[in-house]
CSV table of C-alpha atoms in Angstrom, one decimal:
chain,number,residue,atom,x,y,z
A,122,UNK,CA,-58.8,44.3,-21.7
A,123,UNK,CA,-58.9,41.0,-20.0
A,124,UNK,CA,-56.4,38.5,-21.4
A,125,UNK,CA,-54.5,41.1,-23.3
A,126,UNK,CA,-50.8,40.4,-23.9
A,127,UNK,CA,-48.4,42.7,-22.0
A,128,UNK,CA,-46.8,45.4,-24.1
A,129,UNK,CA,-44.0,46.5,-21.9
A,130,UNK,CA,-40.9,44.6,-23.2
A,131,UNK,CA,-38.8,46.0,-20.5
A,132,UNK,CA,-40.5,43.7,-17.9
A,133,UNK,CA,-37.9,41.7,-16.1
A,134,UNK,CA,-39.0,38.4,-17.5
A,135,UNK,CA,-38.5,39.6,-21.0
A,136,UNK,CA,-35.4,41.7,-20.6
A,137,UNK,CA,-32.9,39.0,-21.5
A,138,UNK,CA,-33.2,38.5,-25.2
A,139,UNK,CA,-32.7,35.1,-26.7
A,140,UNK,CA,-29.4,34.7,-28.5
A,141,UNK,CA,-29.4,35.3,-32.2
A,142,UNK,CA,-27.0,34.0,-34.9
A,143,UNK,CA,-24.6,31.0,-34.7
A,144,UNK,CA,-22.9,29.9,-31.5
A,145,UNK,CA,-19.2,29.3,-32.4
A,146,UNK,CA,-18.7,27.0,-29.3
A,147,UNK,CA,-21.6,24.8,-30.3
A,148,UNK,CA,-20.5,24.7,-33.9
A,149,UNK,CA,-17.0,23.7,-32.7
A,150,UNK,CA,-18.5,21.0,-30.5
A,151,UNK,CA,-20.6,19.5,-33.3
A,152,UNK,CA,-17.5,19.4,-35.5
A,153,UNK,CA,-15.4,17.8,-32.7
A,154,UNK,CA,-18.0,15.1,-32.0
A,155,UNK,CA,-18.2,14.2,-35.7
A,156,UNK,CA,-14.3,13.8,-35.8
A,157,UNK,CA,-14.5,11.6,-32.7
A,158,UNK,CA,-17.4,9.5,-33.9
A,159,UNK,CA,-15.5,9.0,-37.2
A,160,UNK,CA,-12.6,7.6,-35.4
A,161,UNK,CA,-15.0,5.2,-33.5
A,162,UNK,CA,-16.5,4.0,-36.7
A,163,UNK,CA,-13.1,3.2,-38.2
A,164,UNK,CA,-11.5,1.5,-35.2
A,165,UNK,CA,-14.0,0.0,-32.8
A,166,UNK,CA,-14.1,-3.6,-33.9
A,167,UNK,CA,-10.6,-4.9,-33.2
A,168,UNK,CA,-9.7,-8.6,-33.9
A,169,UNK,CA,-10.6,-11.5,-31.6
A,170,UNK,CA,-7.7,-13.9,-31.9
A,171,UNK,CA,-7.9,-17.6,-31.1
A,172,UNK,CA,-4.5,-19.2,-30.5
A,173,UNK,CA,-4.5,-23.0,-30.1
A,174,UNK,CA,-2.5,-24.7,-27.3
A,175,UNK,CA,-2.1,-28.5,-27.4
A,176,UNK,CA,-2.1,-28.9,-23.6
A,177,UNK,CA,-5.6,-27.4,-23.1
A,178,UNK,CA,-8.1,-29.8,-24.7
A,179,UNK,CA,-11.7,-28.7,-24.6
A,180,UNK,CA,-10.7,-25.1,-23.6
A,181,UNK,CA,-10.9,-22.4,-26.2
A,182,UNK,CA,-8.9,-19.2,-25.6
A,183,UNK,CA,-9.7,-15.9,-27.2
A,184,UNK,CA,-7.8,-12.7,-27.0
A,185,UNK,CA,-9.3,-9.3,-28.0
A,186,UNK,CA,-6.4,-7.5,-29.7
A,187,UNK,CA,-6.7,-3.9,-28.5
A,188,UNK,CA,-3.2,-3.1,-29.7
A,189,UNK,CA,-4.4,-2.5,-33.2
A,190,UNK,CA,-6.1,0.8,-32.3
A,191,UNK,CA,-4.6,3.9,-34.0
A,192,UNK,CA,-2.7,4.7,-30.7
A,193,UNK,CA,-1.8,1.1,-30.1
A,194,UNK,CA,-3.7,0.3,-26.9
A,195,UNK,CA,-7.0,-0.4,-25.1
A,196,UNK,CA,-6.8,3.1,-23.7
A,197,UNK,CA,-7.8,4.5,-27.2
A,198,UNK,CA,-11.4,3.6,-26.3
A,199,UNK,CA,-11.2,5.3,-22.9
A,200,UNK,CA,-9.6,8.4,-24.3
A,201,UNK,CA,-12.3,8.9,-27.0
A,202,UNK,CA,-15.0,8.4,-24.4
A,203,UNK,CA,-13.4,10.9,-22.0
A,204,UNK,CA,-13.2,13.5,-24.8
A,205,UNK,CA,-16.8,12.9,-25.8
A,206,UNK,CA,-17.9,13.1,-22.1
A,207,UNK,CA,-16.0,16.3,-21.6
A,208,UNK,CA,-17.4,18.0,-24.8
A,209,UNK,CA,-21.0,16.9,-24.1
A,210,UNK,CA,-20.7,18.2,-20.5
A,211,UNK,CA,-19.5,21.6,-21.8
A,212,UNK,CA,-16.1,21.3,-20.2
A,213,UNK,CA,-14.1,21.0,-23.4
A,214,UNK,CA,-14.3,24.0,-25.8
A,215,UNK,CA,-12.1,25.6,-28.5
A,216,UNK,CA,-8.7,26.2,-27.1
A,217,UNK,CA,-9.2,24.3,-23.8
A,218,UNK,CA,-6.0,23.0,-22.3
A,219,UNK,CA,-6.4,19.3,-21.4
A,220,UNK,CA,-4.5,17.7,-18.5
A,221,UNK,CA,-4.3,14.1,-17.5
A,222,UNK,CA,-2.7,11.9,-14.9
A,223,UNK,CA,-1.4,8.8,-16.5
A,224,UNK,CA,1.2,6.0,-16.5
A,225,UNK,CA,1.5,6.4,-20.3
A,226,UNK,CA,-0.9,4.6,-22.6
A,227,UNK,CA,-4.0,6.7,-21.8
A,228,UNK,CA,-1.9,9.9,-22.3
A,229,UNK,CA,-0.7,8.6,-25.6
A,230,UNK,CA,-4.2,8.2,-26.8
A,231,UNK,CA,-5.4,11.5,-25.3
A,232,UNK,CA,-2.5,13.2,-27.0
A,233,UNK,CA,-3.7,11.8,-30.3
A,234,UNK,CA,-7.3,13.1,-29.8
A,235,UNK,CA,-6.0,16.4,-28.6
A,236,UNK,CA,-4.0,16.7,-31.8
A,237,UNK,CA,-7.0,15.7,-33.8
A,238,UNK,CA,-9.0,18.6,-32.2
A,239,UNK,CA,-6.1,21.1,-32.2
A,240,UNK,CA,-6.2,21.4,-28.4
A,241,UNK,CA,-3.1,21.8,-26.1
A,242,UNK,CA,-2.4,18.6,-23.9
A,243,UNK,CA,-0.3,18.0,-20.8
A,244,UNK,CA,0.3,14.5,-19.4
A,245,UNK,CA,1.4,14.2,-15.8
A,246,UNK,CA,3.3,10.9,-15.4
A,247,UNK,CA,6.0,9.1,-13.3
A,248,UNK,CA,9.5,9.5,-14.5
A,249,UNK,CA,9.7,5.7,-14.9
A,250,UNK,CA,7.3,5.9,-17.8
A,251,UNK,CA,8.7,4.1,-20.9
A,252,UNK,CA,10.6,6.2,-23.4
A,253,UNK,CA,8.4,5.0,-26.3
A,254,UNK,CA,5.3,6.4,-24.6
A,255,UNK,CA,6.9,9.7,-23.8
A,256,UNK,CA,8.0,10.0,-27.5
A,257,UNK,CA,4.5,9.2,-28.8
A,258,UNK,CA,2.9,11.9,-26.6
A,259,UNK,CA,5.4,14.4,-27.8
A,260,UNK,CA,5.0,13.3,-31.4
A,261,UNK,CA,1.3,14.1,-31.1
A,262,UNK,CA,2.2,17.6,-29.8
A,263,UNK,CA,1.6,16.9,-26.1
A,264,UNK,CA,3.7,18.1,-23.2
A,265,UNK,CA,5.1,15.7,-20.5
A,266,UNK,CA,5.2,16.8,-16.8
A,267,UNK,CA,7.1,14.2,-14.7
A,268,UNK,CA,6.7,13.4,-11.0
A,269,UNK,CA,8.9,11.2,-8.9
A,270,UNK,CA,6.1,9.1,-7.4
A,271,UNK,CA,3.0,7.6,-9.0
A,272,UNK,CA,0.8,8.8,-6.1
A,273,UNK,CA,1.7,12.5,-6.9
A,274,UNK,CA,0.1,12.5,-10.5
A,275,UNK,CA,-3.4,13.3,-9.2
A,276,UNK,CA,-2.7,16.5,-7.3
A,277,UNK,CA,-0.3,17.8,-9.9
A,278,UNK,CA,-2.7,17.3,-12.8
A,279,UNK,CA,-5.5,19.0,-10.9
A,280,UNK,CA,-3.1,21.9,-10.1
A,281,UNK,CA,-1.9,22.4,-13.7
A,282,UNK,CA,-5.5,22.3,-15.0
A,283,UNK,CA,-6.4,25.0,-12.5
A,284,UNK,CA,-3.4,27.1,-13.4
A,285,UNK,CA,-4.0,26.9,-17.2
A,286,UNK,CA,-7.8,27.4,-16.9
A,287,UNK,CA,-8.0,24.0,-18.5
A,288,UNK,CA,-9.9,20.7,-18.0
A,289,UNK,CA,-8.6,17.8,-16.0
A,290,UNK,CA,-9.8,14.7,-18.0
A,291,UNK,CA,-9.3,12.6,-14.8
A,292,UNK,CA,-9.5,9.0,-16.2
A,293,UNK,CA,-9.4,7.5,-12.8
A,294,UNK,CA,-12.7,9.1,-11.8
A,295,UNK,CA,-14.6,9.2,-15.0
A,296,UNK,CA,-13.5,6.0,-16.7
A,297,UNK,CA,-16.6,4.1,-15.3
A,298,UNK,CA,-19.1,6.6,-16.4
A,299,UNK,CA,-17.8,8.1,-19.6
A,300,UNK,CA,-18.5,4.8,-21.5
A,301,UNK,CA,-22.0,3.5,-22.1
A,302,UNK,CA,-21.9,0.1,-20.4
A,303,UNK,CA,-25.2,-1.0,-21.8
A,304,UNK,CA,-23.8,-1.3,-25.3
A,305,UNK,CA,-23.2,1.3,-28.1
A,306,UNK,CA,-20.4,-0.9,-29.4
A,307,UNK,CA,-18.4,-0.8,-26.3
A,308,UNK,CA,-15.6,-3.4,-25.8
A,309,UNK,CA,-18.0,-5.8,-24.0
A,310,UNK,CA,-20.6,-5.7,-26.8
A,311,UNK,CA,-17.9,-6.1,-29.4
A,312,UNK,CA,-16.5,-9.2,-27.6
A,313,UNK,CA,-19.9,-11.0,-27.3
A,314,UNK,CA,-21.0,-10.0,-30.8
A,315,UNK,CA,-17.7,-11.6,-32.2
A,316,UNK,CA,-18.3,-14.7,-30.1
A,317,UNK,CA,-21.8,-15.4,-31.4
A,318,UNK,CA,-20.7,-18.0,-34.1
A,319,UNK,CA,-18.1,-19.7,-31.9
A,320,UNK,CA,-18.7,-23.2,-30.5
A,321,UNK,CA,-19.1,-21.7,-27.0
A,322,UNK,CA,-20.6,-18.3,-27.7
A,323,UNK,CA,-21.0,-17.5,-24.0
A,324,UNK,CA,-17.5,-17.6,-22.3
A,325,UNK,CA,-17.1,-19.3,-18.9
A,326,UNK,CA,-14.9,-16.4,-17.8
A,327,UNK,CA,-13.7,-13.0,-19.0
A,328,UNK,CA,-10.3,-12.2,-17.5
A,329,UNK,CA,-8.7,-8.8,-17.4
A,330,UNK,CA,-6.5,-6.5,-15.3
A,331,UNK,CA,-7.4,-3.1,-13.9
A,332,UNK,CA,-5.8,0.3,-14.4
A,333,UNK,CA,-8.6,2.7,-13.7
A,334,UNK,CA,-11.1,0.0,-13.2
A,335,UNK,CA,-13.2,1.6,-15.9
A,336,UNK,CA,-13.1,-1.3,-18.4
A,337,UNK,CA,-13.8,-4.0,-15.8
A,338,UNK,CA,-16.8,-1.9,-14.7
A,339,UNK,CA,-18.0,-1.6,-18.2
A,340,UNK,CA,-17.7,-5.4,-18.9
A,341,UNK,CA,-19.1,-6.4,-15.5
A,342,UNK,CA,-22.1,-4.2,-15.8
A,343,UNK,CA,-22.7,-5.4,-19.5
A,344,UNK,CA,-22.6,-9.0,-18.4
A,345,UNK,CA,-25.3,-8.4,-15.7
A,346,UNK,CA,-27.4,-6.2,-18.0
A,347,UNK,CA,-27.5,-8.9,-20.7
A,348,UNK,CA,-28.1,-11.6,-18.1
A,349,UNK,CA,-25.2,-13.7,-19.2
A,350,UNK,CA,-23.7,-16.6,-17.2
A,351,UNK,CA,-20.1,-15.4,-18.0
A,352,UNK,CA,-18.1,-14.4,-14.9
A,353,UNK,CA,-15.6,-11.7,-14.6
A,354,UNK,CA,-12.1,-12.2,-13.1
A,355,UNK,CA,-9.9,-9.2,-12.5
A,356,UNK,CA,-6.2,-10.0,-12.2
A,357,UNK,CA,-4.0,-7.6,-10.2
A,358,UNK,CA,-0.2,-7.2,-9.9
A,359,UNK,CA,2.2,-6.7,-7.0
A,360,UNK,CA,2.2,-3.4,-5.3
A,361,UNK,CA,-1.4,-2.6,-6.3
A,362,UNK,CA,-4.2,-1.6,-4.0
A,363,UNK,CA,-7.0,-3.2,-6.0
A,364,UNK,CA,-6.6,-6.8,-4.8
A,365,UNK,CA,-6.1,-6.2,-1.1
A,366,UNK,CA,-9.0,-3.8,-1.1
A,367,UNK,CA,-11.3,-6.3,-2.9
A,368,UNK,CA,-10.2,-9.1,-0.6
A,369,UNK,CA,-10.6,-7.1,2.7
A,370,UNK,CA,-13.5,-4.8,1.7
A,371,UNK,CA,-11.4,-1.8,2.7
A,372,UNK,CA,-11.4,0.7,-0.1
A,373,UNK,CA,-9.0,3.0,1.7
A,374,UNK,CA,-6.1,0.7,1.2
A,375,UNK,CA,-2.9,2.3,-0.2
A,376,UNK,CA,0.2,0.5,-1.6
A,377,UNK,CA,3.6,1.4,-3.2
A,378,UNK,CA,2.3,1.0,-6.8
A,379,UNK,CA,3.0,-1.3,-9.7
A,380,UNK,CA,6.0,-2.2,-11.9
A,381,UNK,CA,3.7,-3.3,-14.6
A,382,UNK,CA,2.8,-0.1,-16.6
A,383,UNK,CA,-0.8,0.7,-17.2
A,384,UNK,CA,-2.3,-1.5,-14.5
A,385,UNK,CA,-2.4,-1.7,-10.7
A,386,UNK,CA,-2.5,1.5,-8.7
A,387,UNK,CA,-1.3,2.8,-5.3
A,388,UNK,CA,-4.8,3.6,-4.2
A,389,UNK,CA,-8.4,2.3,-5.1
A,390,UNK,CA,-9.5,4.5,-7.9
A,391,UNK,CA,-13.1,5.9,-8.0
A,392,UNK,CA,-13.8,3.9,-11.3
A,393,UNK,CA,-13.0,0.5,-9.6
A,394,UNK,CA,-16.4,-1.1,-8.9
A,395,UNK,CA,-15.8,-4.3,-6.8
A,396,UNK,CA,-19.5,-5.2,-6.9
A,397,UNK,CA,-19.3,-6.3,-10.6
A,398,UNK,CA,-16.3,-8.5,-10.1
A,399,UNK,CA,-16.8,-12.2,-9.5
A,400,UNK,CA,-13.2,-13.1,-8.5
A,401,UNK,CA,-9.8,-11.6,-8.2
A,402,UNK,CA,-6.3,-13.0,-8.5
A,403,UNK,CA,-3.0,-11.5,-7.7
A,404,UNK,CA,-0.2,-12.3,-10.1
A,405,UNK,CA,3.5,-12.0,-9.4
A,406,UNK,CA,5.4,-9.6,-11.7
A,407,UNK,CA,7.8,-12.4,-12.8
A,408,UNK,CA,4.8,-14.5,-13.9
A,409,UNK,CA,3.3,-11.5,-15.8
A,410,UNK,CA,6.5,-10.9,-17.7
A,411,UNK,CA,7.1,-14.6,-18.4
A,412,UNK,CA,3.6,-15.0,-19.7
A,413,UNK,CA,4.0,-11.9,-21.9
A,414,UNK,CA,7.2,-13.3,-23.4
A,415,UNK,CA,5.7,-16.8,-24.0
A,416,UNK,CA,2.6,-15.4,-25.6
A,417,UNK,CA,4.6,-13.1,-27.8
A,418,UNK,CA,6.6,-16.0,-29.2
A,419,UNK,CA,3.3,-17.9,-29.9
A,420,UNK,CA,1.7,-14.9,-31.6
A,421,UNK,CA,4.9,-13.9,-33.5
A,422,UNK,CA,4.8,-10.4,-32.1
A,423,UNK,CA,5.4,-8.7,-28.7
A,424,UNK,CA,2.6,-8.0,-26.2
A,425,UNK,CA,2.9,-5.8,-23.2
A,426,UNK,CA,3.3,-6.7,-19.5
A,427,UNK,CA,-0.4,-6.1,-18.6
A,428,UNK,CA,-1.3,-8.6,-21.4
A,429,UNK,CA,1.1,-11.0,-19.7
A,430,UNK,CA,-0.9,-10.4,-16.4
A,431,UNK,CA,-4.2,-11.1,-18.2
A,432,UNK,CA,-2.8,-14.2,-19.9
A,433,UNK,CA,-1.4,-15.7,-16.8
A,434,UNK,CA,-4.6,-15.1,-14.9
A,435,UNK,CA,-6.5,-16.7,-17.7
A,436,UNK,CA,-4.1,-19.8,-17.6
A,437,UNK,CA,-4.8,-20.2,-13.9
A,438,UNK,CA,-8.5,-20.5,-14.5
A,439,UNK,CA,-7.9,-22.9,-17.4
A,440,UNK,CA,-5.8,-25.1,-15.0
A,441,UNK,CA,-8.6,-25.3,-12.6
A,442,UNK,CA,-11.0,-26.1,-15.3
A,443,UNK,CA,-8.8,-28.9,-16.5
A,444,UNK,CA,-8.5,-30.3,-12.9
A,445,UNK,CA,-12.3,-30.3,-12.6
A,446,UNK,CA,-12.8,-31.8,-16.1
A,447,UNK,CA,-14.7,-28.8,-17.3
A,448,UNK,CA,-14.6,-27.3,-20.9
A,449,UNK,CA,-15.6,-24.0,-22.3
A,450,UNK,CA,-14.2,-20.6,-23.6
A,451,UNK,CA,-12.1,-18.1,-21.9
A,452,UNK,CA,-11.6,-14.5,-23.1
A,453,UNK,CA,-9.0,-11.9,-22.3
A,454,UNK,CA,-7.4,-8.8,-23.8
A,455,UNK,CA,-4.2,-7.8,-25.5
A,456,UNK,CA,-3.9,-4.4,-24.0
A,457,UNK,CA,-1.0,-3.0,-26.0
A,458,UNK,CA,2.2,-3.9,-27.9
A,459,UNK,CA,5.3,-5.1,-26.3
A,460,UNK,CA,7.4,-2.9,-28.5
A,461,UNK,CA,6.8,-0.1,-26.0
A,462,UNK,CA,8.7,-2.1,-23.4
A,463,UNK,CA,11.9,-3.2,-25.2
A,464,UNK,CA,13.9,-1.5,-22.6
A,465,UNK,CA,12.1,-3.0,-19.7
A,466,UNK,CA,10.2,-6.4,-19.8
A,467,UNK,CA,12.1,-7.5,-22.9
A,468,UNK,CA,15.5,-6.5,-21.5
A,469,UNK,CA,17.3,-9.2,-19.5
A,470,UNK,CA,19.5,-6.6,-17.9
A,471,UNK,CA,16.5,-4.6,-16.7
A,472,UNK,CA,15.0,-7.7,-15.2
A,473,UNK,CA,18.2,-8.6,-13.4
A,474,UNK,CA,18.4,-5.1,-12.0
A,475,UNK,CA,14.9,-5.4,-10.7
A,476,UNK,CA,15.6,-8.8,-9.2
A,477,UNK,CA,13.1,-10.5,-11.4
A,478,UNK,CA,13.7,-14.1,-12.4
A,479,UNK,CA,11.2,-15.2,-15.1
A,480,UNK,CA,12.8,-18.6,-15.9
A,481,UNK,CA,10.8,-20.8,-13.5
A,482,UNK,CA,7.5,-19.2,-14.5
A,483,UNK,CA,8.4,-19.5,-18.2
A,484,UNK,CA,9.0,-23.2,-17.8
A,485,UNK,CA,5.7,-23.7,-16.0
A,486,UNK,CA,3.8,-21.8,-18.6
A,487,UNK,CA,5.3,-23.6,-21.6
A,488,UNK,CA,4.8,-27.0,-20.0
A,489,UNK,CA,1.1,-26.2,-19.3
A,490,UNK,CA,0.5,-24.9,-22.8
A,491,UNK,CA,2.2,-27.8,-24.6
A,492,UNK,CA,1.6,-30.7,-22.3
A,493,UNK,CA,-1.2,-29.7,-19.9
A,494,UNK,CA,1.1,-30.1,-16.9
A,495,UNK,CA,-0.5,-28.4,-13.8
A,496,UNK,CA,0.5,-24.8,-13.8
A,497,UNK,CA,0.6,-24.6,-10.0
A,498,UNK,CA,2.9,-27.6,-9.6
A,499,UNK,CA,6.3,-26.8,-8.2
């Protein structure tokens, strides 16, 4: 009969029956995402601190304090995003071994989330990584695999993921895409929401350093998406490839690597998006560490070396604004706590061994903050 339904259920298009009953992997994924979203609700809005410096009239400085996350750093946001990205792409399932290449802070945060989801975790990192970060990774049940040179972490992490049948989280590739840069309470939206009731709600500049490049990509894209006049300055450190690549336009640049943990890379990472950056500054390591120490004393608690880099870059912009008679707000980040670096940046013997003299920079910074004396004057 014309239009009659076929009765042969062995026909090839009907031979694969729909699955019936619950899917354990999907059930696990739903539970895992709920745990991650619960963490996000509890920890997304970190404090925006406003220290006052007598030497900077008309310039308001704000510091987004990412050290208060449960794992103590800005990388907590990135790690959560990478886990959500991996789960939603079907790459993280029950029992998946997770592997990451890291200089420490991202691995600490990822170890925390792996522990939360009861998944094995391996961090591939340089031997020079601070002892406190190594201890934190192990405390969360993670395993540390050490390499002699920072440039080796990528290949080793990829190999370990293949050998274990696991998933390489690969922060340096996926940082710029795992976070929703248009909003969804990312760090950029959080900053601008917190600035709304301030005297200058739209900052002149937002200043930050780059590790993966993912956070600068998120912030730079958000600024453009919201059509804001704020400009983004990325500060880089000695031995890093980001600044020379941005300046020359050659993204194949390689360098020795950074002494400031968590920022600066020996190569230009895939998540570094130069097109969203308005300006870059290269900061000497001695200036970064001096700035971290001075800021720590003013905040009554220690901040890390990358925060010192951020703060010094912000002060350079403030100095130019003062010279030009301009006022406004500047925003930067407190990336992590300086307690993780008691054996390095806060150890005078370590500084001497590295040939780093912070005294001249410290004097300049303090004179600028207290008296407005030109930061660039000899």
